[in-house]
């Protein structure tokens, strides 16, 4: 359509907005006691040269040094355009039957839309990291695949700009046997994990790292630690069982992505580890949204090396936790993992681009978990809900409209629906809609709840007993600035 | 989670943004020749008092005065929380078997989340409008329903604020038999249609009205005219066949919604009219997105009264176009209707809250139309794509990530995918991704295309011959201001 001159002239007018800016989140990164990190892992993070600024770390490794078998599980983006490191990590997990025991991660370049060269580079990263593992001493069974020539015990992750080849020689130089990531230079405490976490960062404003003990009820003390990264293009939907892949290796990725690495010293069998990860991912990383956009590189990996199992009667126990044989221990492991991964996932939402609010969306009273999850996801991605949260506006109509737009397993009954705001300071909840009827809202009280950084929006469908939570942030001027103006 | 003092202190800091503002769109409303409006309709729009400002129109009627039978079809939001006028209009269409012949519309109050009273008010609007029709002279067959006591020939639409009762006495006063909307005060040309279009408006910045001739290849001249409204909470997904409704009448609606009314003087049988509308809605109003949020009041109605059919051999032809008996004429009618409704739908996108761009998303080479439609919808709602368009950034990676996130009937092959920007001035297209490989993008040329108000983003999947289009706008500071700051 031809543009009349008036439109073109007017389009160049500008306005000035004064608005809340996103607060500093630096206080969310704190030192952690060395003793809380799992046994039997060595980590490090260095500047290899992928990023231009020499003060920025861009390459991390994690090696399992346990004398017991190490299990590995992973969950990958469902995006059809998967980056080369995703392809390679899937192949390694397949070839080792879940017995990978190392991870290499670079930031600054996503190795995406890089064709055959990208795939070759990702394999080269894996093999260089294998060499750091001293494979002759591996307690793991030999790889089960017939592709013996391409077998590796290393998973690979990349994040950063797309459509550019990896500076692979710089990365391989940093990974050389006696280089800055050689095993004797690595550590197992806070300093080493923190260096690795910094090497994951792209647009993140702080390194994301947590560690804690993991009680499984067997009298031992296991530990779990994790790193993640992400600030934009965050609406992961990851699966543990790879779907049939396409024939091409051409791939793409954005400038931001979700990456997560979790390690525990509990002894867990590979299939059981994958089962626990699938459950936990759905309730943690697959339950966060910053902007509703799914990345092509999203990957979460989980290692369990048994190094915390100690000595039974003078000899090493070779018993690994198995879902069918140890259902009680399995549920404790799965639920402890889920709780820990929720804490890691929430750090990503708190660092959301332009975010000024951290909002929990709770959907209760659903007939099925899937119904509850779908509604929570839809509310979490509604531009109208997210701008209302930014504007601190108690706009329950937008929450209701988003709820009603989701196709469900059975129809909603509007007369059973309740919507409330829940403050996080334990003060009384604020009902907005009660059994389908609007409440006379106390605007002063609503403003009080909405002016806090943290709040919960709860929707009760009144149809059943299933529930799901999502964590999301608001939608601010600064989000538009970061994602619209960053080239100008 | 307890907030440390630093966070709370920093959260109150502000930033100042200077940004492009949305251009004036007033030039999109222009006078139309009286002769282009369909025969046999009377329209009017008045200020009844729903809106406070006495200079703002808020109540419109359309009456078919044709001596032939009038057919009516409609498409309603799929949202589970449907407003009272949606419930009433569905019942009227059902009771009349598609022979409704009037419409009443109010703006300023959505009659939503208003319980039994709201339903009673919507029925009262319908009955008051019936009285203007002089029902004794109706050429339509008697209503087929057994609910004779509640039968009406009037469809109802409302838009505006929610959770408030309609000022029904003001509306009924304006609809009284010898009041300001009595038939002798109504008109059939541009002035009457324009007054009606103004009475549809809420946050719209201009009345949305178009009319044209509709050639069906039978040697006659038929006409079609239409009104619509909407600027925010626009991502309609409407269906012509009502799904089983819930038992409650409690409903909700936001402050903006999509309403459309189209009228033609072609003679079309009711079932055929509904079939054509279903097809056209899917490719027009169900193919636009401003913010990805589906409203609870979205409704499009279509009337066909045969008044343009003229006289055959001295007597009125009673023949109505029937899909199975007249397939050639039907396809011309359906396609002409689709083209006209696309023009109306695009007006809504051009008036999108804060919009500075009008962007066509074309997905080609899909295996199925549904696959193409889903991908086009996803790209149109991606916050990252929309902020990149606002920032005039040739960020094809975001387009690709959105494309790859959609579950399809069969897997994508990344090596067959092409992404291009198409300028609207017929200058050469700009390929960004060719067969899965990134192009070396000419940034000057990209900036040139992106700086225009209109552009097309084309994704070719290379898998088949099906295609779909969506129309969307960018995501600006002003959108956040309108939807986040409007209470402050």
mmCIF file of C-alpha atoms in Angstrom, chain A residues 51 56 107 159 197-198 200-208 228-232 234 255-259 347-348 351-353:
data_model
loop_
_atom_site.group_PDB
_atom_site.id
_atom_site.type_symbol
_atom_site.label_atom_id
_atom_site.label_comp_id
_atom_site.label_asym_id
_atom_site.label_seq_id
_atom_site.Cartn_x
_atom_site.Cartn_y
_atom_site.Cartn_z
ATOM 1 C CA UNK A 51 34.747 -12.815 23.672
ATOM 2 C CA UNK A 56 35.393 -11.799 30.379
ATOM 3 C CA UNK A 107 29.835 -18.303 25.591
ATOM 4 C CA UNK A 159 25.650 -19.610 23.677
ATOM 5 C CA UNK A 197 29.447 -19.830 36.054
ATOM 6 C CA UNK A 198 31.000 -16.597 34.790
ATOM 7 C CA UNK A 200 28.384 -19.249 30.934
ATOM 8 C CA UNK A 201 27.245 -15.590 30.921
ATOM 9 C CA UNK A 202 26.067 -13.567 27.913
ATOM 10 C CA UNK A 203 23.516 -10.813 28.679
ATOM 11 C CA UNK A 204 23.217 -12.080 32.267
ATOM 12 C CA UNK A 205 23.928 -9.392 34.853
ATOM 13 C CA UNK A 206 25.257 -11.840 37.464
ATOM 14 C CA UNK A 207 26.664 -15.409 37.535
ATOM 15 C CA UNK A 208 23.979 -17.920 38.497
ATOM 16 C CA UNK A 228 22.600 -21.675 34.754
ATOM 17 C CA UNK A 229 22.380 -18.695 32.455
ATOM 18 C CA UNK A 230 19.745 -16.785 30.493
ATOM 19 C CA UNK A 231 18.039 -13.405 30.452
ATOM 20 C CA UNK A 232 16.141 -13.196 27.160
ATOM 21 C CA UNK A 234 13.500 -17.538 27.620
ATOM 22 C CA UNK A 255 21.900 -14.104 21.275
ATOM 23 C CA UNK A 256 20.498 -15.523 24.488
ATOM 24 C CA UNK A 257 19.466 -18.959 25.522
ATOM 25 C CA UNK A 258 18.920 -21.124 28.586
ATOM 26 C CA UNK A 259 21.833 -23.300 29.634
ATOM 27 C CA UNK A 347 17.332 -16.902 39.078
ATOM 28 C CA UNK A 348 16.895 -16.649 35.313
ATOM 29 C CA UNK A 351 17.562 -11.574 35.717
ATOM 30 C CA UNK A 352 14.968 -11.215 32.939
ATOM 31 C CA UNK A 353 15.699 -8.428 30.495
#
